[in-house]
Structures are given as C-alpha cells and as structure tokens.
Rosetta silent file (secondary structure, phi, psi, omega in degrees, C-alpha in Angstrom):
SEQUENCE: XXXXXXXXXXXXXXXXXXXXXXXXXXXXXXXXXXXXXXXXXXXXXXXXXXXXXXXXXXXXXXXXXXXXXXXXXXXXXXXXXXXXXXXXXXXXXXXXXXXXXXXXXXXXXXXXXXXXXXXXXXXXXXXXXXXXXXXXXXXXXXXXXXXXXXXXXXXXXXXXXXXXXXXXXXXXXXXXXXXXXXXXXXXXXXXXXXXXXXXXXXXXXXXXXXXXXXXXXXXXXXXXXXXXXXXXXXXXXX
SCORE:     score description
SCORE:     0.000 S_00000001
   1 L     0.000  127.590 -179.007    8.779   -5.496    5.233 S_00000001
   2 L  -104.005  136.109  179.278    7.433   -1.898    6.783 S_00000001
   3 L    72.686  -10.331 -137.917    6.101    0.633    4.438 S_00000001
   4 L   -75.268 -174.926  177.887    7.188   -0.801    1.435 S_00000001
   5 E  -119.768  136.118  164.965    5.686    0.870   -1.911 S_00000001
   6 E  -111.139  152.697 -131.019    3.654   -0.869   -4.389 S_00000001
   7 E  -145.941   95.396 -172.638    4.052    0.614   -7.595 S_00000001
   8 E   -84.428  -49.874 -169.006    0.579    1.122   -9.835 S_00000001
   9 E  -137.238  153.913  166.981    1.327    3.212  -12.616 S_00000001
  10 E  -100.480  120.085 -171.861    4.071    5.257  -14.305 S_00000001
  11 E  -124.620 -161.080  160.733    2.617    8.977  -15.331 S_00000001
  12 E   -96.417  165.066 -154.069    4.642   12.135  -15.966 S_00000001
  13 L  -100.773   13.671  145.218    5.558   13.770  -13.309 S_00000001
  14 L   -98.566   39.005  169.557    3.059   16.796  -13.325 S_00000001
  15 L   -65.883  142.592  166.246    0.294   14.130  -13.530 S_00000001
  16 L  -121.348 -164.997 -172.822   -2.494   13.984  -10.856 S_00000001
  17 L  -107.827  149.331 -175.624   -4.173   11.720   -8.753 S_00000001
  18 L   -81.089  133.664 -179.493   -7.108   10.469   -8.952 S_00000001
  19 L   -62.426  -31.763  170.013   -9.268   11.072   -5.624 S_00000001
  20 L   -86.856  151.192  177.469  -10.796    7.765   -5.359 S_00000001
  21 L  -145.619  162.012  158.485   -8.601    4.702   -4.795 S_00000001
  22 L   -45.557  170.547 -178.295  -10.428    1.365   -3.604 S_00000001
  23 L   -93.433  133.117  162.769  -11.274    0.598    0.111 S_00000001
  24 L   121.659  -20.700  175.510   -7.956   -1.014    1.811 S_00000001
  25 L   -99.012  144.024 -172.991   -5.745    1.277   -0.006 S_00000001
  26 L   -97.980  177.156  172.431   -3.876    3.928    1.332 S_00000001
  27 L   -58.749  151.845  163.245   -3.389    7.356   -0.279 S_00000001
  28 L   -56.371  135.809  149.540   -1.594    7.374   -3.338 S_00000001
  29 E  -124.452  168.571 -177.926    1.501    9.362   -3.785 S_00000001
  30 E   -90.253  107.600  143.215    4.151   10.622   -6.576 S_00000001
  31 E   -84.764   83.708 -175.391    7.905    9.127   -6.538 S_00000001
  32 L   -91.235  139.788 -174.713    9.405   11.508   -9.421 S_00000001
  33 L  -154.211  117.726 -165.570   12.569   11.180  -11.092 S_00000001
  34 L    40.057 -119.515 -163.321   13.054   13.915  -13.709 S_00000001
  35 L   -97.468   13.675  160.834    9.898   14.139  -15.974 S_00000001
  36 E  -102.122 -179.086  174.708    8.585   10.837  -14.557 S_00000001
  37 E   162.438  121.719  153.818    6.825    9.557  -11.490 S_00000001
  38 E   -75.516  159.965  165.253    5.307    6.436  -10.328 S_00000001
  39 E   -68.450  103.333 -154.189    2.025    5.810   -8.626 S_00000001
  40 E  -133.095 -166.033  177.408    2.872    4.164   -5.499 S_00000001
  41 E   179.224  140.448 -173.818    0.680    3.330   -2.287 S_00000001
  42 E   -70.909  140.848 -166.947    1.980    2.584    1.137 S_00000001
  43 L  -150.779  123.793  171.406    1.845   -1.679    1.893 S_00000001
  44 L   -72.389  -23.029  172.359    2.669   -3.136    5.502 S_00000001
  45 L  -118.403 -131.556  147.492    4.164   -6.179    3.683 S_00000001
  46 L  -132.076   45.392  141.958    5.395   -7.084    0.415 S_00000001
  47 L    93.772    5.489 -159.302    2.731   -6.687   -1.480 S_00000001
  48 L  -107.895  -35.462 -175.185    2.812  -10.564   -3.215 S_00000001
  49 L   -56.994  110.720 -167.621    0.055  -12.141   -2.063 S_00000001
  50 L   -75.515   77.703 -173.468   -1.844  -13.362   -4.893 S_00000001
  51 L  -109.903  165.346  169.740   -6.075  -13.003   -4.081 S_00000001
  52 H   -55.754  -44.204  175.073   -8.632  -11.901   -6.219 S_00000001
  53 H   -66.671  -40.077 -179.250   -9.344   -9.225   -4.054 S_00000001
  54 H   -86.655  -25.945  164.376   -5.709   -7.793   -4.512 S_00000001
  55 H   -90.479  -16.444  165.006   -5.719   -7.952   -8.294 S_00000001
  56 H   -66.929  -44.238 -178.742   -9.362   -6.265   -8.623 S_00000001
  57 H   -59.609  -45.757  153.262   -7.927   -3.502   -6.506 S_00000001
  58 H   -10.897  -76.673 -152.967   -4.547   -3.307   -8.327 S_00000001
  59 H   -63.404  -12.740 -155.832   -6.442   -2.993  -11.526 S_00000001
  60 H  -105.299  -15.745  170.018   -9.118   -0.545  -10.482 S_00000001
  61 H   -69.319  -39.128  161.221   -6.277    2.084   -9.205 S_00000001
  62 H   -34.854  -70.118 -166.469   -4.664    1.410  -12.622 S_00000001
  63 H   -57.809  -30.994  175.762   -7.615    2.057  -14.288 S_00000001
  64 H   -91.441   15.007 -178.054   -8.688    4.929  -12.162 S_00000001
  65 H   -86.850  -32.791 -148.713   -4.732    6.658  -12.514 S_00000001
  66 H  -102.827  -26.387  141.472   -5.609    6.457  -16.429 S_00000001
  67 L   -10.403  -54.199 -167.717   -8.816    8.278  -15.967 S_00000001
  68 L   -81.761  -23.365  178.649   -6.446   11.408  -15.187 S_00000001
  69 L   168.458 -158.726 -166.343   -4.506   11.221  -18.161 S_00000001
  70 L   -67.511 -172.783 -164.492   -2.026    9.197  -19.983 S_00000001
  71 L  -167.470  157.302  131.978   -0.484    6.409  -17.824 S_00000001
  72 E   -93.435  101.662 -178.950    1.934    3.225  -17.909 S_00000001
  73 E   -51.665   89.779 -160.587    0.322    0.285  -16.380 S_00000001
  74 L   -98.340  132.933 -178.973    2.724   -1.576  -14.047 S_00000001
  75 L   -42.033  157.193 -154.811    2.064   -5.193  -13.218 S_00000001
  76 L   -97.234  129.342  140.356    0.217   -6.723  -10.087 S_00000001
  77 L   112.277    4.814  166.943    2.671   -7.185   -7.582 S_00000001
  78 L   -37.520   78.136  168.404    5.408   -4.375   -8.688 S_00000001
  79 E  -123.091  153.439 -171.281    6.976   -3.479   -4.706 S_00000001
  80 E  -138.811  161.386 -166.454    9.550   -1.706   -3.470 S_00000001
  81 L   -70.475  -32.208 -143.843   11.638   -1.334   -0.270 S_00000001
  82 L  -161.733  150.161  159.781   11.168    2.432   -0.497 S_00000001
  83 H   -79.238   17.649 -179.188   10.312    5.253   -2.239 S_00000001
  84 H  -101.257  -29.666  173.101   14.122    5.691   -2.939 S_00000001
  85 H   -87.788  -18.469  174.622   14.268    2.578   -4.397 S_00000001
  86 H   -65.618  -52.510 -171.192   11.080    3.093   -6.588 S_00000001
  87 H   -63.688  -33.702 -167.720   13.060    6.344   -7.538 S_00000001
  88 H   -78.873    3.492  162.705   16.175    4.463   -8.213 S_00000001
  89 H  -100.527  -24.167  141.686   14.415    2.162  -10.665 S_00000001
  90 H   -21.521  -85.439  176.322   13.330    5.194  -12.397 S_00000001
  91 L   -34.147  -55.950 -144.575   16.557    6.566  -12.864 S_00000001
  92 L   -81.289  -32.940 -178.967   18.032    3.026  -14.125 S_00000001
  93 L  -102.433   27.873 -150.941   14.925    2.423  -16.744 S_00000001
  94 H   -54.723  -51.289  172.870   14.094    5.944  -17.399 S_00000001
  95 H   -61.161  -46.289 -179.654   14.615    6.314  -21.146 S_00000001
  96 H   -52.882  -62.755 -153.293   12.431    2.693  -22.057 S_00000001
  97 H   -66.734  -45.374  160.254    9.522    3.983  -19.544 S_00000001
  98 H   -40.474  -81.240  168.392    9.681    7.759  -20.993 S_00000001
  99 H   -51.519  -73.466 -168.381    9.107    5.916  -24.578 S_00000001
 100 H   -25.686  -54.438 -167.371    6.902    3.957  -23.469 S_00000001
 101 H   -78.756  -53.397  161.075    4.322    5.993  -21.380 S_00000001
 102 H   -13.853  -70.942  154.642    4.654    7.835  -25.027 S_00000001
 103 H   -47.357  -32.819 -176.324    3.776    5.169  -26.904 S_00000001
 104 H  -122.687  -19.899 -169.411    1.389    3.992  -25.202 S_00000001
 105 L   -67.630  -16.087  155.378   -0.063    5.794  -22.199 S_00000001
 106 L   -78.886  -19.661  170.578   -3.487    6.908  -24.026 S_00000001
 107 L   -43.910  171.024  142.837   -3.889    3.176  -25.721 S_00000001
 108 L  -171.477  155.629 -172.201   -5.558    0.517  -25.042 S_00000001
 109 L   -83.521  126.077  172.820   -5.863   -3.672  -25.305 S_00000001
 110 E  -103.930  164.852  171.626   -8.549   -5.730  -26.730 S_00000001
 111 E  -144.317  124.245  179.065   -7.556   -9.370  -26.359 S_00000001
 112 E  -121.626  105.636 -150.854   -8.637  -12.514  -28.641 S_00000001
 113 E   -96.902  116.424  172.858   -8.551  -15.733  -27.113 S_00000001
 114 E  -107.573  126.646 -167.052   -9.497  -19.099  -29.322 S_00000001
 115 E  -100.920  128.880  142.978  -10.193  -21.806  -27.034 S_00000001
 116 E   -62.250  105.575 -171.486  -10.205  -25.272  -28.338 S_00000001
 117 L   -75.303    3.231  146.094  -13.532  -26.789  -28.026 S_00000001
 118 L  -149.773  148.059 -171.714  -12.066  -30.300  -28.569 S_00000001
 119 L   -82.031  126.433  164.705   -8.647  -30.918  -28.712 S_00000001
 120 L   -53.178  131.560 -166.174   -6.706  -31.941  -31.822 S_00000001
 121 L    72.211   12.682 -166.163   -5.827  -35.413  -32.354 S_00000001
 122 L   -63.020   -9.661 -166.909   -7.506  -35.557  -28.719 S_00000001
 123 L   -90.107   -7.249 -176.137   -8.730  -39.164  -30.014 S_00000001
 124 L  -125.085  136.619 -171.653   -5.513  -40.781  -30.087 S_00000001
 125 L   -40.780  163.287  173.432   -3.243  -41.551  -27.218 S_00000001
 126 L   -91.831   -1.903 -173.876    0.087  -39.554  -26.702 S_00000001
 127 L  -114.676   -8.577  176.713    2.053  -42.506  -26.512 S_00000001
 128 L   -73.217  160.639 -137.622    0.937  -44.278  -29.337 S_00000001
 129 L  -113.085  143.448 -161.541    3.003  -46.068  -31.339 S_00000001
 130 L   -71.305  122.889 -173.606    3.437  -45.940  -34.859 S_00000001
 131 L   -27.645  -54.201 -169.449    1.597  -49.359  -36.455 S_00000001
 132 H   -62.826  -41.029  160.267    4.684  -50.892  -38.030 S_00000001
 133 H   -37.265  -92.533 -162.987    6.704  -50.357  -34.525 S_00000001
 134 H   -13.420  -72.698 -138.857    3.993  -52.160  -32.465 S_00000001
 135 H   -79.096  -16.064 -169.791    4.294  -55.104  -35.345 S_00000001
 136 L   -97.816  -21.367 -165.559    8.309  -54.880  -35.856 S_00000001
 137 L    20.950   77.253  159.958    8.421  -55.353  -31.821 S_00000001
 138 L   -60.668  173.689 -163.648   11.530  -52.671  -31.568 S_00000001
 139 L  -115.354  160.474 -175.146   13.348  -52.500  -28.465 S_00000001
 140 H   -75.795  -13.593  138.380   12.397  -49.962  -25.842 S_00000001
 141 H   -51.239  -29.789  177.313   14.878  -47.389  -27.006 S_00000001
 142 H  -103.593  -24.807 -174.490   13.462  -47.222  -30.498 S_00000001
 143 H   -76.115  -38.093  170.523   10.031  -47.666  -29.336 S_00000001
 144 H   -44.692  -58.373 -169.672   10.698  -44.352  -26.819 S_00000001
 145 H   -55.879  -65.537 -165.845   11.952  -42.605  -30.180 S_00000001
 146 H   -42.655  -66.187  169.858    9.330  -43.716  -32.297 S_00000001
 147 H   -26.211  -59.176 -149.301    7.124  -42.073  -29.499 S_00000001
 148 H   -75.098  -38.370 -164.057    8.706  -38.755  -29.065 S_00000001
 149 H   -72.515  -55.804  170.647    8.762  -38.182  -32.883 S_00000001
 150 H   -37.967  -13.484 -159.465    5.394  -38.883  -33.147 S_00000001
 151 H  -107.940  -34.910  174.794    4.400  -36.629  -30.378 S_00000001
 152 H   -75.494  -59.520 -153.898    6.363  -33.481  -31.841 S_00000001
 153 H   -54.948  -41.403 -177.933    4.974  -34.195  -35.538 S_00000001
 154 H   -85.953    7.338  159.873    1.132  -33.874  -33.350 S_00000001
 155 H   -96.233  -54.213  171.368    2.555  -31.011  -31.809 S_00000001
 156 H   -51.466   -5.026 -156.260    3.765  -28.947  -35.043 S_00000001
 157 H  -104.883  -49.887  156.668    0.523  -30.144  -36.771 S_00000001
 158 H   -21.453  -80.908 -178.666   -1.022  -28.239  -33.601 S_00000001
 159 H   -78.573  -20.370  139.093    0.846  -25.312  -33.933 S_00000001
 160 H    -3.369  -66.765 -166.457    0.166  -25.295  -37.433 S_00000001
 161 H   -69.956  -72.073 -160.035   -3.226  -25.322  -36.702 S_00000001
 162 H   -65.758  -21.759 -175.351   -3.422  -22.550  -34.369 S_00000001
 163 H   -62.811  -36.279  169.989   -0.698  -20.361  -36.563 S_00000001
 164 H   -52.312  -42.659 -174.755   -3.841  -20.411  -39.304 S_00000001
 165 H   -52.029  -69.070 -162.699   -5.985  -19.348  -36.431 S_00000001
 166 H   -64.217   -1.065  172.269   -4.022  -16.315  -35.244 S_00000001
 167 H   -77.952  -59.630  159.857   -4.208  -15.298  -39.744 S_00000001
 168 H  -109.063   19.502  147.188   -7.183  -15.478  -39.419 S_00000001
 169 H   -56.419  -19.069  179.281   -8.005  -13.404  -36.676 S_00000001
 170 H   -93.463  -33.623  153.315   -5.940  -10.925  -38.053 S_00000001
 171 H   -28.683  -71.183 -134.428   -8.137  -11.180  -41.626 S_00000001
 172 H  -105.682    1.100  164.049  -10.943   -9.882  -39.680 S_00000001
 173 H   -89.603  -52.331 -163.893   -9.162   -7.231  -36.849 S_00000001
 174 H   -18.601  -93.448  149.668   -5.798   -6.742  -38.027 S_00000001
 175 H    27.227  -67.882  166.198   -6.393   -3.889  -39.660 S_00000001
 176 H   -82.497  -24.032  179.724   -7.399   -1.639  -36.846 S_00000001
 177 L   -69.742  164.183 -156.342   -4.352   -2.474  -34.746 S_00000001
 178 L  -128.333  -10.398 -179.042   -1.823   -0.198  -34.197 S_00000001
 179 L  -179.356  167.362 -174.423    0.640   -3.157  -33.075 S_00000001
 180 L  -147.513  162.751  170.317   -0.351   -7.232  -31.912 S_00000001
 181 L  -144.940  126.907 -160.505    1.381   -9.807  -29.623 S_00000001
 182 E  -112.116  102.426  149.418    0.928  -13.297  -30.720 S_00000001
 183 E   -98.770  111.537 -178.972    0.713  -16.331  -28.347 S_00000001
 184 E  -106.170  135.413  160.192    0.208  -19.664  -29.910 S_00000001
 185 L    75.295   49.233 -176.893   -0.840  -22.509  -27.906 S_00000001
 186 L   -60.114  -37.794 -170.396    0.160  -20.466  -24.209 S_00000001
 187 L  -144.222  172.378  177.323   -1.628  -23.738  -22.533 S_00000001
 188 L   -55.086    3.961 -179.758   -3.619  -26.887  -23.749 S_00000001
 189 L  -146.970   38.473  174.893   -6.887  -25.384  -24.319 S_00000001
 190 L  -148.046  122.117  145.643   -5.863  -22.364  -25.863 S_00000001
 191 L   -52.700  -61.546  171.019   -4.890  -22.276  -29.500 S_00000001
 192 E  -155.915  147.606  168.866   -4.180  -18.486  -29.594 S_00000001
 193 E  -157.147  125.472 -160.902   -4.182  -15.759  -27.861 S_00000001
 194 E   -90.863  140.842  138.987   -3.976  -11.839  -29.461 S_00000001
 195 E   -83.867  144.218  159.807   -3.103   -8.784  -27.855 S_00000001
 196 E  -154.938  113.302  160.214   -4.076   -5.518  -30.412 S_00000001
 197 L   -79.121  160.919 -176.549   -3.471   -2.397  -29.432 S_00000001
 198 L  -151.088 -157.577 -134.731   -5.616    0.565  -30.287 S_00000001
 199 L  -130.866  148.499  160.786   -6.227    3.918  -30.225 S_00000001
 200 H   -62.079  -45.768 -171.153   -9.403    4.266  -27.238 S_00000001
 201 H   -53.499   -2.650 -167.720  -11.434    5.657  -30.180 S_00000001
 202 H  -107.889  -30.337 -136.919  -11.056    2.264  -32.241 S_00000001
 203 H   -74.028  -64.794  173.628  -12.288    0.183  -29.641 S_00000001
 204 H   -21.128  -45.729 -179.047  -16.511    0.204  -31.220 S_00000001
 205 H  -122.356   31.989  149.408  -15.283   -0.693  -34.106 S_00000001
 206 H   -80.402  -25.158  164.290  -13.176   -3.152  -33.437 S_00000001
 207 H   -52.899  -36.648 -172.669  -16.052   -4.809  -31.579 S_00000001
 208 H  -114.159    1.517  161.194  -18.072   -4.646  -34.970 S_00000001
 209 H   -70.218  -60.034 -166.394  -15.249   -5.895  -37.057 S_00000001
 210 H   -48.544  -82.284  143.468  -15.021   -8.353  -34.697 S_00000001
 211 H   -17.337  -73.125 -166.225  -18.788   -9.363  -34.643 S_00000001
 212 H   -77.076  -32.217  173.743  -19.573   -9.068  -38.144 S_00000001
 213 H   -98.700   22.420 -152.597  -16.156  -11.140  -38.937 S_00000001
 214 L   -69.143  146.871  166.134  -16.007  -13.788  -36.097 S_00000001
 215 L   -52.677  115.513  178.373  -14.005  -16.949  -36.720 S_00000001
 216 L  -131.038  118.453  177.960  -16.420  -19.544  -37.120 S_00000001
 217 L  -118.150  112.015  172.221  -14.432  -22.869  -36.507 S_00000001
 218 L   -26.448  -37.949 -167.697  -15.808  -26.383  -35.592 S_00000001
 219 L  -123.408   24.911  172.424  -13.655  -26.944  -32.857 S_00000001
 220 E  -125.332 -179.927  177.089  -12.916  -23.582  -31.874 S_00000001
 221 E  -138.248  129.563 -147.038  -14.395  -20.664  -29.200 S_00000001
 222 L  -134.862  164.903  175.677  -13.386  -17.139  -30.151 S_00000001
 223 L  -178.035  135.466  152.722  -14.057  -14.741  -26.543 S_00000001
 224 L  -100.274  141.556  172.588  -13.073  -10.953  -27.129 S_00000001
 225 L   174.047  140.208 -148.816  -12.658   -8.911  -24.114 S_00000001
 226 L   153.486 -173.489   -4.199  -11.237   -5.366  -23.187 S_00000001
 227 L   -76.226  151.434 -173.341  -10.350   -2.478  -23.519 S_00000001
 228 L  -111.002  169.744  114.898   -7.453   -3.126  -20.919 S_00000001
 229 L   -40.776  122.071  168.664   -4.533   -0.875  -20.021 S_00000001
 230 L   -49.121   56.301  162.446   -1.844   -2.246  -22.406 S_00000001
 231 L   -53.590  -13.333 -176.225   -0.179   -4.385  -20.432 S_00000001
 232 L   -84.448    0.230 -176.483    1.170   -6.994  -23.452 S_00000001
 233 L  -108.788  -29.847 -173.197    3.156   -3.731  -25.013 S_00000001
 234 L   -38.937  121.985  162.125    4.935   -2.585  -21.891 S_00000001
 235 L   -66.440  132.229  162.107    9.158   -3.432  -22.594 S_00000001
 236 L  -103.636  156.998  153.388    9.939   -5.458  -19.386 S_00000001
 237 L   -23.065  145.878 -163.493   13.423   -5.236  -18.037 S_00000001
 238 L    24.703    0.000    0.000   15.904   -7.041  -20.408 S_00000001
C-alpha cells in the first residue's frame, strides 16, 4: 500500500495542528467533510504493525492534536487507502462522530483496574469432581456434566465476586463520573476493569477520592491510571 493515511484524531474542521508530531512521522494534514476533519499522516504501508514504538507515537500525536482543542481519539491502527476514502468514512459516520467529538472531545479517562492477587477457588482443580460423583463412579458422560456444572457455578461465584468489586469502586469514584464502562473479569487476573469519564478539571479529585477511598481487599490490587483521551466512550461502527 503507497501513501495510505493513518487516521489520528477527528477535530472540527477549522481545528489546527499541532506543530510538533513525533520523529518518524510525517506532517499531519486535514481530510474535511462538512464541519469535520480527520487528523491523518502519510504511511508507506498499512499502518498495522503492532510495536511499542508505533503505539507511543500514535498516542503522543493524539495527545498532542488534543492540546489544540477538542478532539476525537481514533484507535491505533485506523488506515486508509486515501484521503478520499478517509473522507468517505466521514461522510458515511458523520452524524455519530459530530456527537461524539461533542460529547466528548474536551473529556477525559481515568481507568480502575482490580487485579486478583490470588485467584478465587485457585486451590481447587478445574476439573474436579463433585465428592458423591467420584464415589457413585458415573459414567464419563455424567462425570463430563458433573464437571462443566461445577466449573460455571465457580465461574458465576467469580463474577459475583468481581460484580461487588466494580460497586464498590463506584462507592468511592462514582460520583465524579460523568459516564463508566464496566468490564468484569476481561482476562484471568483481572476482576474489573472501569473506564470513568470526566470533565479534565475532575481529574485531582478523583485521584483524592480515589486515595482517601481505595478498595482495600485481601486478594485484590486496585492500580488507577490516566487521564487518557476517552477512548472506552467513542461509538464504534455498528
């Protein structure tokens, strides 16, 4: 792919650019389609290759686009054939992105992750078998069942767990949010993990709610960290 556009930010379209971009980047330009226009930057390929290096720089052109004024944050890896096709994805989402960069383009995301510092039930096998099976010697069709229910009943008891979590994280934050996104249990060593949007002017003392109110769980790890550009509020396609 030659030229393509990678696609940073969505601003209005007499927004300006910021003068600095990272080293590696090329200048930034405007693809406008009525009172919008993304942030795009010229890419010899297409733009997917996932390094470390390519997602600080992503984010620090985000961050420095948002600098100039309000903004819509567009996702790491966001390319386009063209700037005709950047415009023609404009066009086709125009009203959601127009609310959006409303809603949202002066925000920003704190995010609060609770890590399980041992896992529940981590002491007992996933396959074990209910006593009375084992001793009833069931056939390997009932013993399979016997399994799988047990293994959802230590999964709901799980999400259970962590649904308490994300309450009370919201006891001691909530409050200050202007909206939340809820993930319970995204992977095995995460319970929950909050999105909150705010206001920038919220962020201090969300920091000292947070602080003064932290979750103190035996088996959990609380980790705060922000302010982000809201990416968890953005409407994706469909």
């Amino acid at each position: 792919m030659r030229s393509a556009c990678c696609v940073y930010a969505i601003v209005g379209r007499e927004a300006s650019l910021p003068a600095y971009s990272p080293p590696e980047v090329p200048e930034l330009e405007l693809v406008a389609w009525r009172e919008l226009a993304a942030v795009t930057g010229r890419t010899g390929d297409d733009g997917t290759q996932v390094t470390m290096e390519a997602v600080v720089r992503h984010e620090a052109i985000v961050e420095a686009v948002r600098r100039e004024g309000p903004a819509l944050p567009v996702r790491f890896g966001t390319v386009f054939r063209n700037a005709e096709s950047v415009a023609s994805a404009l066009a086709e989402r125009y009203e959601p992105l127009a609310a959006d960069l409303d809603r949202l383009g002066d925000k920003v995301e704190m995010s609060l992750t609770a890590l399980w510092s041992t896992l529940p039930g981590s002491d007992v096998p996933s396959g074990a078998l209910p006593n009375d099976t084992a001793r009833d010697g069931k056939g390997a069709g009932a013993r399979w069942m016997y399994a799988r229910a047990a293994r959802l009943r230590r999964e709901e008891a799980m999400k259970e767990l962590a649904r308490s979590v994300a309450d009370d994280l919201d006891e001691v934050v909530g409050a200050l949010a202007l909206e939340r996104r809820v993930s319970l249990l995204p992977t095995p060593r995460v319970a929950v993990r909050t999105a909150y949007l705010l206001d920038r002017s919220g962020v201090s003392a969300f920091r000292a709610a947070f602080d003064a109110g932290r979750v103190m769980r035996e088996e959990l790890r609380v980790m705060v960290t922000g302010p982000w550009p809201p990416y968890s509020f953005v409407r994706r396609p469909g």
